[in-house]
Coordinates of C-alpha atoms and ligand atoms in Angstrom, one line a residue:
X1 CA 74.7 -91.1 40.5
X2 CA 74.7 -92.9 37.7
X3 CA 77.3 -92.7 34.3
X4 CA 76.5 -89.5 32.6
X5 CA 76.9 -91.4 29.2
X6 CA 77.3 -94.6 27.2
X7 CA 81.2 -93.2 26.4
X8 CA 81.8 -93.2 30.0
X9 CA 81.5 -97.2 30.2
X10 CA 83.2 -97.8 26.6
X11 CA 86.1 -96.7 28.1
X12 CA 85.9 -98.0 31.4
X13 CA 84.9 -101.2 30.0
X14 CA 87.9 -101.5 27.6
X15 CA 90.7 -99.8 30.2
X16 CA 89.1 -102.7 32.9
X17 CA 88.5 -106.0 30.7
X18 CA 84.6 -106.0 30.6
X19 CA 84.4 -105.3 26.8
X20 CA 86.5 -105.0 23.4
X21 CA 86.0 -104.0 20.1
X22 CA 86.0 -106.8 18.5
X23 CA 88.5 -107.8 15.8
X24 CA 90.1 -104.6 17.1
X25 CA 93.5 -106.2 15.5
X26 CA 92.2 -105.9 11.8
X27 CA 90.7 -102.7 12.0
X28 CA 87.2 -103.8 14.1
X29 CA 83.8 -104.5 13.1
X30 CA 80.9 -102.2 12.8
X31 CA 79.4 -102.8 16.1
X32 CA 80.5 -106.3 17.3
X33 CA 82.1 -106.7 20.9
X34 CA 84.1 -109.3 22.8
X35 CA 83.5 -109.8 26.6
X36 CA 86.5 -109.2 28.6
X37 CA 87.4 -111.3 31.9
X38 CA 85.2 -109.5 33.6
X39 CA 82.4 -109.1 31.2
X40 CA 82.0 -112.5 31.1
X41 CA 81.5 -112.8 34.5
X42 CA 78.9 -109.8 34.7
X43 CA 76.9 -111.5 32.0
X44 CA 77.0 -114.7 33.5
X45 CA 75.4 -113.4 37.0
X46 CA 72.8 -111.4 35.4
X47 CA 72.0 -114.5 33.0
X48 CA 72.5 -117.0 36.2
X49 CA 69.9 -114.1 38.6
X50 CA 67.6 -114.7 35.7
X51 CA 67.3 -118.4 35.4
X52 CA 67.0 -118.8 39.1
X53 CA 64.3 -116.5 39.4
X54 CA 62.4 -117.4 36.7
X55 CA 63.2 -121.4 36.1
X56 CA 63.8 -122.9 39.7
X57 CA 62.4 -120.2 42.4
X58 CA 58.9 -120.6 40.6
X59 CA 57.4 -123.9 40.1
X60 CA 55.6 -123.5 36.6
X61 CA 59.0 -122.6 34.5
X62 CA 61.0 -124.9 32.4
X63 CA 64.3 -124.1 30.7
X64 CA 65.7 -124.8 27.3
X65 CA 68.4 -124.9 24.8
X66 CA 67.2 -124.9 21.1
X67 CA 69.1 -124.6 18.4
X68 CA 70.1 -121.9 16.7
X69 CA 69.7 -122.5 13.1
X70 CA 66.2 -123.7 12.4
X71 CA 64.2 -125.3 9.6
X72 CA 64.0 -122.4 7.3
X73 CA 60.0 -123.3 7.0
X74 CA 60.2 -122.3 11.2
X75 CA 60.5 -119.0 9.7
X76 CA 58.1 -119.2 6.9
X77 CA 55.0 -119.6 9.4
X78 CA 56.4 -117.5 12.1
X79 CA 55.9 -114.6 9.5
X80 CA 59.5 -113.6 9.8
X81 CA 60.3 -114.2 6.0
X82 CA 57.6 -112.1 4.5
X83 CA 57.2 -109.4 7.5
X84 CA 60.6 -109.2 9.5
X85 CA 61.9 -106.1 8.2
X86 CA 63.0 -102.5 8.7
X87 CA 62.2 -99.4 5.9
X88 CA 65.8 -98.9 4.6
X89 CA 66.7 -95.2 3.1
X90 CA 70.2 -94.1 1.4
X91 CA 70.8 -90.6 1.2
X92 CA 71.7 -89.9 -2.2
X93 CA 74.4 -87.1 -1.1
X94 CA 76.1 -88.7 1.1
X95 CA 75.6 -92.4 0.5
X96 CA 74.6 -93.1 4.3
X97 CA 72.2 -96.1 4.4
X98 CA 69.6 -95.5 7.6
X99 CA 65.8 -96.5 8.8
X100 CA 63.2 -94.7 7.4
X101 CA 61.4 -94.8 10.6
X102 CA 64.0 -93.7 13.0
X103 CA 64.8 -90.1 10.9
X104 CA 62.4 -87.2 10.5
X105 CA 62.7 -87.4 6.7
X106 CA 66.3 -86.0 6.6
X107 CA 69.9 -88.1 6.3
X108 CA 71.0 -88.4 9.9
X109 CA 74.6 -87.9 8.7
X110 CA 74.6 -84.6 6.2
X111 CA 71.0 -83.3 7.4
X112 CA 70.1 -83.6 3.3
X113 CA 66.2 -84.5 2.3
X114 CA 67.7 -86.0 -0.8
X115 CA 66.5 -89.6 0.2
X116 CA 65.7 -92.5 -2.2
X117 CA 62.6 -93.9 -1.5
X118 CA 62.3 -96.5 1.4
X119 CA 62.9 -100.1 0.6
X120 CA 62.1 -102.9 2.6
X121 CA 65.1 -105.2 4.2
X122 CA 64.6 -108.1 5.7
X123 CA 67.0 -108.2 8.5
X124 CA 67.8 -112.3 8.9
X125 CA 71.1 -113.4 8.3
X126 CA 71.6 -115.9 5.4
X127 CA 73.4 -119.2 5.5
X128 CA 73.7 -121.7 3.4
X129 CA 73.6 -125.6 4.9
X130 CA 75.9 -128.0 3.3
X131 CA 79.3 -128.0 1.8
X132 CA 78.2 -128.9 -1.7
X133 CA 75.3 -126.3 -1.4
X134 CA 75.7 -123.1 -4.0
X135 CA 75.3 -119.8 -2.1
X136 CA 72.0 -118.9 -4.5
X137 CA 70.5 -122.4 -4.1
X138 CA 67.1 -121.7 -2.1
X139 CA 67.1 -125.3 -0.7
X140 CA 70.3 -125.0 1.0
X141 CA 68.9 -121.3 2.2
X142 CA 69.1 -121.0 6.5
X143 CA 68.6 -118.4 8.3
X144 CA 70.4 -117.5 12.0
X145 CA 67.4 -117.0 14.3
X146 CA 66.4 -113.3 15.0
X147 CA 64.7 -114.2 18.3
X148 CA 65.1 -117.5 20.3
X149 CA 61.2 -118.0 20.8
X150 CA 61.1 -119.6 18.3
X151 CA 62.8 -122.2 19.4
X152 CA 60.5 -122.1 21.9
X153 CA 57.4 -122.6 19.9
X154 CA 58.4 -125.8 18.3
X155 CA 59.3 -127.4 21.4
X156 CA 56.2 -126.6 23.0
X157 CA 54.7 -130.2 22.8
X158 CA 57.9 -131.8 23.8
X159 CA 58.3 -130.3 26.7
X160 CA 54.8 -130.1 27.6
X161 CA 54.0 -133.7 27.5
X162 CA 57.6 -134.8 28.9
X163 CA 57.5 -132.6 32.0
X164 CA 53.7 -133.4 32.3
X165 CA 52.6 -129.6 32.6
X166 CA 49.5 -128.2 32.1
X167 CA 48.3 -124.6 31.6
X168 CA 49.5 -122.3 32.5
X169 CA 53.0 -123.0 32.7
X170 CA 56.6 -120.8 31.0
X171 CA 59.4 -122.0 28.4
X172 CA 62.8 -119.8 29.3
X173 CA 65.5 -120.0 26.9
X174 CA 69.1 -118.1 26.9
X175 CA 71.1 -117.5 23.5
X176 CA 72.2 -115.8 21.1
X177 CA 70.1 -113.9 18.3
X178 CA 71.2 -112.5 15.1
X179 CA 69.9 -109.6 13.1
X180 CA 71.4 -107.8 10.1
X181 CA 70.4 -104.4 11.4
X182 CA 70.8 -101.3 9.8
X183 CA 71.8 -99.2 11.7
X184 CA 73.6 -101.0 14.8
X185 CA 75.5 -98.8 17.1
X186 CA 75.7 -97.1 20.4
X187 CA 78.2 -99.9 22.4
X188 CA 76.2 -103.0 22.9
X189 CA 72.8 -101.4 22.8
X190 CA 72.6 -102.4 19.3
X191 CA 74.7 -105.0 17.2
X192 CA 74.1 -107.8 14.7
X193 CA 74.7 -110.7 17.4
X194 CA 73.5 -110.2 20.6
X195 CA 72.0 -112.5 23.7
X196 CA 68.5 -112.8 24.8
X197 CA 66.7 -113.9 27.7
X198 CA 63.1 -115.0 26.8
X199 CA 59.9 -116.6 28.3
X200 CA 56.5 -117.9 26.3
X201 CA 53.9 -118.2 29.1
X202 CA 51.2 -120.6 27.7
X203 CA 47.7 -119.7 29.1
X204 CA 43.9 -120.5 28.4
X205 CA 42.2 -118.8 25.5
X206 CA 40.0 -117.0 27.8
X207 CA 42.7 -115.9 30.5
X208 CA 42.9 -112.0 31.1
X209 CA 45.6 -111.8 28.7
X210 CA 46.4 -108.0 28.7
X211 CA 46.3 -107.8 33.0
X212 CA 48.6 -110.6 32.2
X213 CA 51.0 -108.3 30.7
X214 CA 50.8 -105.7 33.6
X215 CA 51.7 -108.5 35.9
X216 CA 54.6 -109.4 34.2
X217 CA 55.7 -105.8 33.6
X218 CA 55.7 -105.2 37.9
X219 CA 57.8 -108.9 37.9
X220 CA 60.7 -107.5 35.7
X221 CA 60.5 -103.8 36.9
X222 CA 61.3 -105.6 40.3
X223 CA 63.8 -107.7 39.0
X224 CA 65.8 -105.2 37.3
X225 CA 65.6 -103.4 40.1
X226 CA 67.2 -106.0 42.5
X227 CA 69.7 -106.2 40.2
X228 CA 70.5 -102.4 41.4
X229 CA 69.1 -100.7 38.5
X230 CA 67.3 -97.3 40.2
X231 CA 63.6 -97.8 39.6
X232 CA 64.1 -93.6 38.4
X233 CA 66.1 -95.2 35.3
X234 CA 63.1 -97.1 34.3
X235 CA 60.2 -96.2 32.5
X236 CA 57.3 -97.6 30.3
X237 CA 56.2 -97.3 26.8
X238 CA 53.0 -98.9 25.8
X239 CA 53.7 -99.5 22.2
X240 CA 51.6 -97.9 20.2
X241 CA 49.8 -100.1 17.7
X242 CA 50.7 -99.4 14.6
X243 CA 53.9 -100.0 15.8
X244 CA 53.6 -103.2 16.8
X245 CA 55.2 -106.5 15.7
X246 CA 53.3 -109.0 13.1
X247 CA 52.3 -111.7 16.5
X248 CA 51.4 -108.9 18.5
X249 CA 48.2 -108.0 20.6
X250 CA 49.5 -105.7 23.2
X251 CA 53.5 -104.9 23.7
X252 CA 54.5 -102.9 27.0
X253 CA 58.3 -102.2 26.6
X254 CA 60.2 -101.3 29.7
X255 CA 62.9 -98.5 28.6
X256 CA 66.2 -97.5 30.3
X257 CA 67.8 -94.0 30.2
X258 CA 70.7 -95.0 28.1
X259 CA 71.0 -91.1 27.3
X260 CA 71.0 -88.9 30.3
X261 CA 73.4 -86.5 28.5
X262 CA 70.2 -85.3 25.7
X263 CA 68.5 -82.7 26.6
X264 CA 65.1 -83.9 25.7
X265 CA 63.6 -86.2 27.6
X266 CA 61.8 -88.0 25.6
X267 CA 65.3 -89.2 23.6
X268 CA 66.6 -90.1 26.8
X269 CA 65.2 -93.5 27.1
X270 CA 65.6 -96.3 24.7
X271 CA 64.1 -100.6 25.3
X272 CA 65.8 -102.7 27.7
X273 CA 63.0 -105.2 27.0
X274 CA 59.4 -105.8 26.2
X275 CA 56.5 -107.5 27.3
X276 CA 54.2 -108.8 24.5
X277 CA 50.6 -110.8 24.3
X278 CA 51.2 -113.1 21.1
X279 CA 47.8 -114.2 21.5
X280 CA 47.8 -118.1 20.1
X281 CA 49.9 -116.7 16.5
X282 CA 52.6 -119.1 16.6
X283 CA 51.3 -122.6 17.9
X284 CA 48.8 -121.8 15.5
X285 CA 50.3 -120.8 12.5
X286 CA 53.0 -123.7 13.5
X287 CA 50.5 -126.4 13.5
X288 CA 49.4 -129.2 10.6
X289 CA 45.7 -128.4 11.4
X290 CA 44.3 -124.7 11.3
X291 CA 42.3 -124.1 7.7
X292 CA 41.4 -120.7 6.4
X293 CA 37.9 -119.6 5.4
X294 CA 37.8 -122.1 2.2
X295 CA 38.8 -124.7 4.6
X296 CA 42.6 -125.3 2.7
X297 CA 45.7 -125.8 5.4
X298 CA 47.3 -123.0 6.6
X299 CA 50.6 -125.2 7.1
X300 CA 50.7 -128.3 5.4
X301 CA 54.1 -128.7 6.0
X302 CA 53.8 -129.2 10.0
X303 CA 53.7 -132.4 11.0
X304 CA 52.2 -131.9 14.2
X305 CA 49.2 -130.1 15.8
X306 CA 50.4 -128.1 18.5
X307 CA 47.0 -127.7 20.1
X308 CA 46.8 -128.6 23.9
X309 CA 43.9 -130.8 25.5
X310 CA 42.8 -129.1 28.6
X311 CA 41.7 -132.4 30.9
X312 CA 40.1 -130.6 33.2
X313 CA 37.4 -129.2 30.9
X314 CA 38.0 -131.6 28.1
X315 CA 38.4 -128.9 25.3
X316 CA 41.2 -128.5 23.1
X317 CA 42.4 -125.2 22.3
X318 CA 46.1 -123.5 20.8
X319 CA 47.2 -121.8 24.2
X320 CA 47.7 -117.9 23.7
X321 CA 51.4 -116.5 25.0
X322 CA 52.8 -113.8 27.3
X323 CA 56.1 -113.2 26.3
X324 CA 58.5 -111.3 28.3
X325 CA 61.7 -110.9 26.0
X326 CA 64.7 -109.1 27.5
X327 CA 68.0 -108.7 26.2
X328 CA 71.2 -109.6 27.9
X329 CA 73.7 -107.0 26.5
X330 CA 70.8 -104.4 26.9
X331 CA 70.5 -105.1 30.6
X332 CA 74.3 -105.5 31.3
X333 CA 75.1 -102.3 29.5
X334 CA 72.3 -100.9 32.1
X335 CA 73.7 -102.1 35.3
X336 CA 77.3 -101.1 34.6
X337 CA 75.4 -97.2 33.8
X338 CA 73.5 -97.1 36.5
X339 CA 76.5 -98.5 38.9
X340 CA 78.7 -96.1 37.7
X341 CA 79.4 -93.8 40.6
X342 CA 82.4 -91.1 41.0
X343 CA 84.0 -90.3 44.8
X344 CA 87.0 -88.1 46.1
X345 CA 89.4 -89.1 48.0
X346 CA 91.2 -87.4 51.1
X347 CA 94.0 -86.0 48.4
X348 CA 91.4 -84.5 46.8
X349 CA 91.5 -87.5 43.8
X350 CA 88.4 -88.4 41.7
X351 CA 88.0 -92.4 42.0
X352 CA 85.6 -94.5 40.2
X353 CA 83.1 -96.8 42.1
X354 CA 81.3 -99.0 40.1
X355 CA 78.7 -99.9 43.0
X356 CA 77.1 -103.2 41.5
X357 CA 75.1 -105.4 43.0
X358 CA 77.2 -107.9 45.2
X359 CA 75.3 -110.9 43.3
X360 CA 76.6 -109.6 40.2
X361 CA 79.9 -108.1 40.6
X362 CA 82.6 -110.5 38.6
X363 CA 84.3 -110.8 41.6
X364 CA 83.7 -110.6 45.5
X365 CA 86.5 -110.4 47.6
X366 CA 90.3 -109.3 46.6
X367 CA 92.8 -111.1 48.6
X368 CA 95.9 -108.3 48.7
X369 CA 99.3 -108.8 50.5
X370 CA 100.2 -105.5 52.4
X371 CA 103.9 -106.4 51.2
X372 CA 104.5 -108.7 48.3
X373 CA 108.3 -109.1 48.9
X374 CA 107.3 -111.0 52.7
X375 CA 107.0 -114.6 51.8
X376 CA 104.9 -115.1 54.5
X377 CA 102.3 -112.5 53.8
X378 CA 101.7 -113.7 50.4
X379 CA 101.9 -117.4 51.0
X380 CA 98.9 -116.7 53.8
X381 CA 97.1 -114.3 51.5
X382 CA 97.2 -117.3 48.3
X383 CA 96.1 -119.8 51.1
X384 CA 93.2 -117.1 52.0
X385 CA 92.1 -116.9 48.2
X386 CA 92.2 -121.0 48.2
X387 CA 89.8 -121.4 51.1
X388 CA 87.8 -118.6 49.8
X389 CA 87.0 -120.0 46.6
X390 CA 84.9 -123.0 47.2
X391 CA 82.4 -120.3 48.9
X392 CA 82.7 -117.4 46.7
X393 CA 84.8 -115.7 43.8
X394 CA 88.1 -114.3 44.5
X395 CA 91.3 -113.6 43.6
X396 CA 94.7 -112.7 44.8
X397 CA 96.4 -109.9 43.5
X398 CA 99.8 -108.2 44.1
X399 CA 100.8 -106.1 40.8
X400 CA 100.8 -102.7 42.7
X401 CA 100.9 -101.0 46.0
X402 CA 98.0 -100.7 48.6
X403 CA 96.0 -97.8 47.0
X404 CA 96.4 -98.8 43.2
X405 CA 94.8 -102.1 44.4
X406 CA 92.3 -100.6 46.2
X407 CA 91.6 -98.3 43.0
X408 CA 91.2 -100.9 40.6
X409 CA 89.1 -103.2 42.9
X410 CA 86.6 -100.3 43.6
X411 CA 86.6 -99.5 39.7
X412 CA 85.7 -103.1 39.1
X413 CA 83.2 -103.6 41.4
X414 CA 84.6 -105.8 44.1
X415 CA 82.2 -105.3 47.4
X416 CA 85.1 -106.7 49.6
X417 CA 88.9 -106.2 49.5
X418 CA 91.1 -108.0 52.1
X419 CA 94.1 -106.8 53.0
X420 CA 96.9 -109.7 54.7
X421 CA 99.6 -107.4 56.5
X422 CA 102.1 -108.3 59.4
X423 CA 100.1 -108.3 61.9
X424 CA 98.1 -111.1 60.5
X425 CA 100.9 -113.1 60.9
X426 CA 100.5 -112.9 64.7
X427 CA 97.1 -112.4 65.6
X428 CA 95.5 -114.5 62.8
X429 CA 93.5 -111.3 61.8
X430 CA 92.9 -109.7 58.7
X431 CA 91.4 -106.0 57.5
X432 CA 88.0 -106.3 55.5
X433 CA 87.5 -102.9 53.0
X434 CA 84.2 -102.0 51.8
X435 CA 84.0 -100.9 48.4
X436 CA 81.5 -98.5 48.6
X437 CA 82.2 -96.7 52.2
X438 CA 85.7 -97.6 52.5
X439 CA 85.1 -98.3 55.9
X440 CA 88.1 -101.1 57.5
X441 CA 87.1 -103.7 59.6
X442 CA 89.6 -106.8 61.1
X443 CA 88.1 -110.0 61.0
X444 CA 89.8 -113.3 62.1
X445 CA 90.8 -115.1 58.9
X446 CA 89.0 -118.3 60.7
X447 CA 85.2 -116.5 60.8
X448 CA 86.4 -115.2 57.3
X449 CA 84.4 -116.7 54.6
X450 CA 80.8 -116.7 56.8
X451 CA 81.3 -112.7 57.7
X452 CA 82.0 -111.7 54.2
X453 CA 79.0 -113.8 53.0
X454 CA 77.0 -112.0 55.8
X455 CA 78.2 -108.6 54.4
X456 CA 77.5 -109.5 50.7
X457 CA 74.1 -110.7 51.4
X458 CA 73.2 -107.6 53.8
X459 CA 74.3 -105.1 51.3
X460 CA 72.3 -107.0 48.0
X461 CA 69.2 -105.4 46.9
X462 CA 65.9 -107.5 47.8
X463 CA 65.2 -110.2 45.6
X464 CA 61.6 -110.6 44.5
X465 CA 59.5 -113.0 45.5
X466 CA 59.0 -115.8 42.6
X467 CA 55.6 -114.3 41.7
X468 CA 53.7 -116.9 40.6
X469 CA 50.4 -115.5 38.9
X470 CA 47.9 -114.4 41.2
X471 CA 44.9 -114.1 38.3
X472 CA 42.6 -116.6 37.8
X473 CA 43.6 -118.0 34.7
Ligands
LIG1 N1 60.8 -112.5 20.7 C1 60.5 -111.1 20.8 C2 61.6 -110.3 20.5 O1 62.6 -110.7 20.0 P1 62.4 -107.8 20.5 O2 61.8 -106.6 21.2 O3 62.7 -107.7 19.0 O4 61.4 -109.0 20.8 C3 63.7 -108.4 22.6 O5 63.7 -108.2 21.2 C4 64.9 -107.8 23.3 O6 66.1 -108.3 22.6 C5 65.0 -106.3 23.1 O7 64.2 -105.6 24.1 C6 66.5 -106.0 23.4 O8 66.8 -106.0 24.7 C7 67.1 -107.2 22.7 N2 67.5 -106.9 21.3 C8 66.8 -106.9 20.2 N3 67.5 -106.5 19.2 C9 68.8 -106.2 19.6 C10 70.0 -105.8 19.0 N4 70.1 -105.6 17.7 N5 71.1 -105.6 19.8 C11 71.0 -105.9 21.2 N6 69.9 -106.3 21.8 C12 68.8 -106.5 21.0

């Protein structure tokens, strides 16, 4: 079972700390979120089960941190400026402003065919740098960065010839993005700041560039799945290509049925990521050297020739790129549907079970005291929770009675609850709860900490191997 809809988590999110409308106080904003306690902790793992897989279980990944406002020219010769837009419509009945390409010709809001004529909009956010600068002055003009590969491309040389890599070798990078979309909405599936998670895989010209981008496809359909996403949740969508962005070649997107509750299937699904060939665009069009046909510069502002000198072969060539950009918010928002799990209880009571993923759940073991008003039984359960923590997360909690605890642990996620009750006082012993059978166990507090690490590795979806490329590239 999985959530039957995105409402489902909004309020589960909100009643249980993961996520809050944001500004919420002074009446929200269109489509911006805060991360809750818990959320932050959810996004964490999944950004934490990323990095490790990608930046220190394979041996030809590096990691970054680039800025996020860039030299405005960075997005000049990435093309964004000129080509980084969406068709923007306003429905002259109703004033609703929407995408052109996303409606069948009719105002999504009051069904009317009264539409102006689309309008291009080019969807990075402004800024001005400086505290002098005028808001109109085009030399103080920055942008936020729509995508963090970017970032990326600039630093290619630098970390290139610093780590000493040669070709093929990755660039990951975490962080925030910005767009000013038009039509942001549905939760955290779509807003104007959101997180990505994004890789530029720097091969040969000649390399088989679009087997390339079926082999990264099986990687991340086999990581999202050991993050517990159900492989029948996931689908693929080769992008057609007049669809495709300005850099790309081939783009493979993997979708996630963020709307089980339509009735067609084909509205189901929307992109939890994609996988695109930029071919060599951007260390190209980046680079002081590349002439067009009359032989002028392409970029005579560049400094620097971004090209890469292949030793082996002695030939100099701008590597092409297989990108594999995934969103954070886009995958969390997919592993809290697809853990989203409903059970009855022996009084007949509907509980919720969000079964995650033991390596992601915010927390892994609950320390409860069976009677908070025993001195005893709470002083051993806090000592519990200290020891505990060095090894894993937990936390001690007392603010209801057995079952409520229970409750709220299973609705959160927590594989393990342990429950400190009089007889642990004697025998040293305590009662393990799995979330997701609510079987009981007693373990002896001393063998604690290994068994419950035993348990949450046993019951954690295979990783996948680190996958380095097996084509001959
Ligand atoms: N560098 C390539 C790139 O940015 P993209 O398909 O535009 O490609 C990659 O974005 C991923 O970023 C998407 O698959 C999605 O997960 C996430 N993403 C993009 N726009 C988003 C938005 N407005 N809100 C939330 N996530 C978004």
């Amino acid at each position: 079972m999985s959530a039957p809809n995105i409402d489902t988590i909004v309020s589960l999110a909100k009643r249980r700390g993961f996520v809050f409308p944001s500004s919420d106080i002074y009446g929200g904003l269109g489509s911006a979120w805060d991360y809750g306690p818990l959320g932050v902790e959810l996004s964490n793992n999944i950004k934490q089960s990323w990095w490790r897989w990608l930046v220190y279980d394979r041996d030809d990944i590096e990691g970054i941190d680039s800025s996020i406002i860039l030299n405005r020219l960075v997005w000049k010769y990435s093309g964004h400026e000129a080509t980084f837009h969406d068709p923007l419509v306003d429905c002259r009945e109703c004033k609703s402003r929407m995408r052109a390409d996303k409606i069948e010709g009719k105002c999504v809001n009051c069904g009317s065919t009264n539409l102006t004529e689309p309008r291009n909009f080019n969807m990075m956010f402004r800024t001005v740098l400086g505290a002098a600068a005028e808001e109109d002055d085009p030399s103080a003009l920055a942008y936020l960065r729509p995508e963090t590969a970017q970032g990326i491309f600039i630093n290619f040389l630098n970390v290139q010839t610093t780590m000493r890599r040669k070709i093929p070798f990755g660039i990951a990078q975490i962080g925030k993005s910005f767009r000013n979309e038009i039509t942001p909405g549905n939760f955290i599936l779509r807003t104007r700041e959101f997180e990505q998670m994004e890789m530029e895989y720097f091969v040969k010209p000649d390399a088989e560039h679009l087997k390339l981008v079926d082999e990264w496809v099986e990687l991340y359909l086999e990581w999202f799945k050991s993050l517990g996403i159900s492989g029948d949740n996931l689908l693929l969508h080769e992008v057609p290509g007049e669809e495709l962005a300005h850099y790309s070649k081939r783009t493979v997107d993997i979708m996630y049925r963020y709307f089980p509750e339509r009735p067609e299937a084909e509205r189901q699904w929307e992109e939890l990521m994609g996988i695109a060939y930029r071919t060599d665009f951007d260390l190209r069009s980046h680079s002081n050297k590349p002439a067009d046909e009359e032989g002028k510069r392409v970029n005579p502002d560049s400094t620097e020739d971004l090209s890469y000198f292949d030793e082996s072969t002695k030939q100099r060539f701008y590597p092409h790129v297989i990108e594999p950009a995934a969103g954070v918010n886009r995958t969390v928002l997919a592993v809290l549907m697809d853990a989203y799990s409903e059970k009855t209880n022996d009084k007949g009571e509907t509980r919720v079970i969000l079964k995650l993923s033991p390596q992601l759940a915010p927390i892994k073991a609950a320390i409860l005291p069976l009677a908070k008003n025993k001195p005893e039984i709470v002083g051993m359960a806090k000592a519990i929770k200290r020891s505990l923590q060095p090894v894993l997360r937990a936390v001690y909690d007392d603010t209801g009675g057995i079952g409520k605890l229970y409750a709220r642990q299973d609705e959160i996620g927590t594989p393990m609850c342990v429950t400190v009750d009089h007889q642990s006082l004697e025998d040293e012993g305590v009662t393990v709860r799995d979330r997701d059978t609510w079987e009981q166990e007693r373990v002896k507090v001393a063998e604690l900490a290994e068994y419950l690490q035993r348990r949450l590795k046993a019951t954690s979806p295979v990783q996948p191997a680190a996958g380095t490329s097996s084509l001959e590239i």
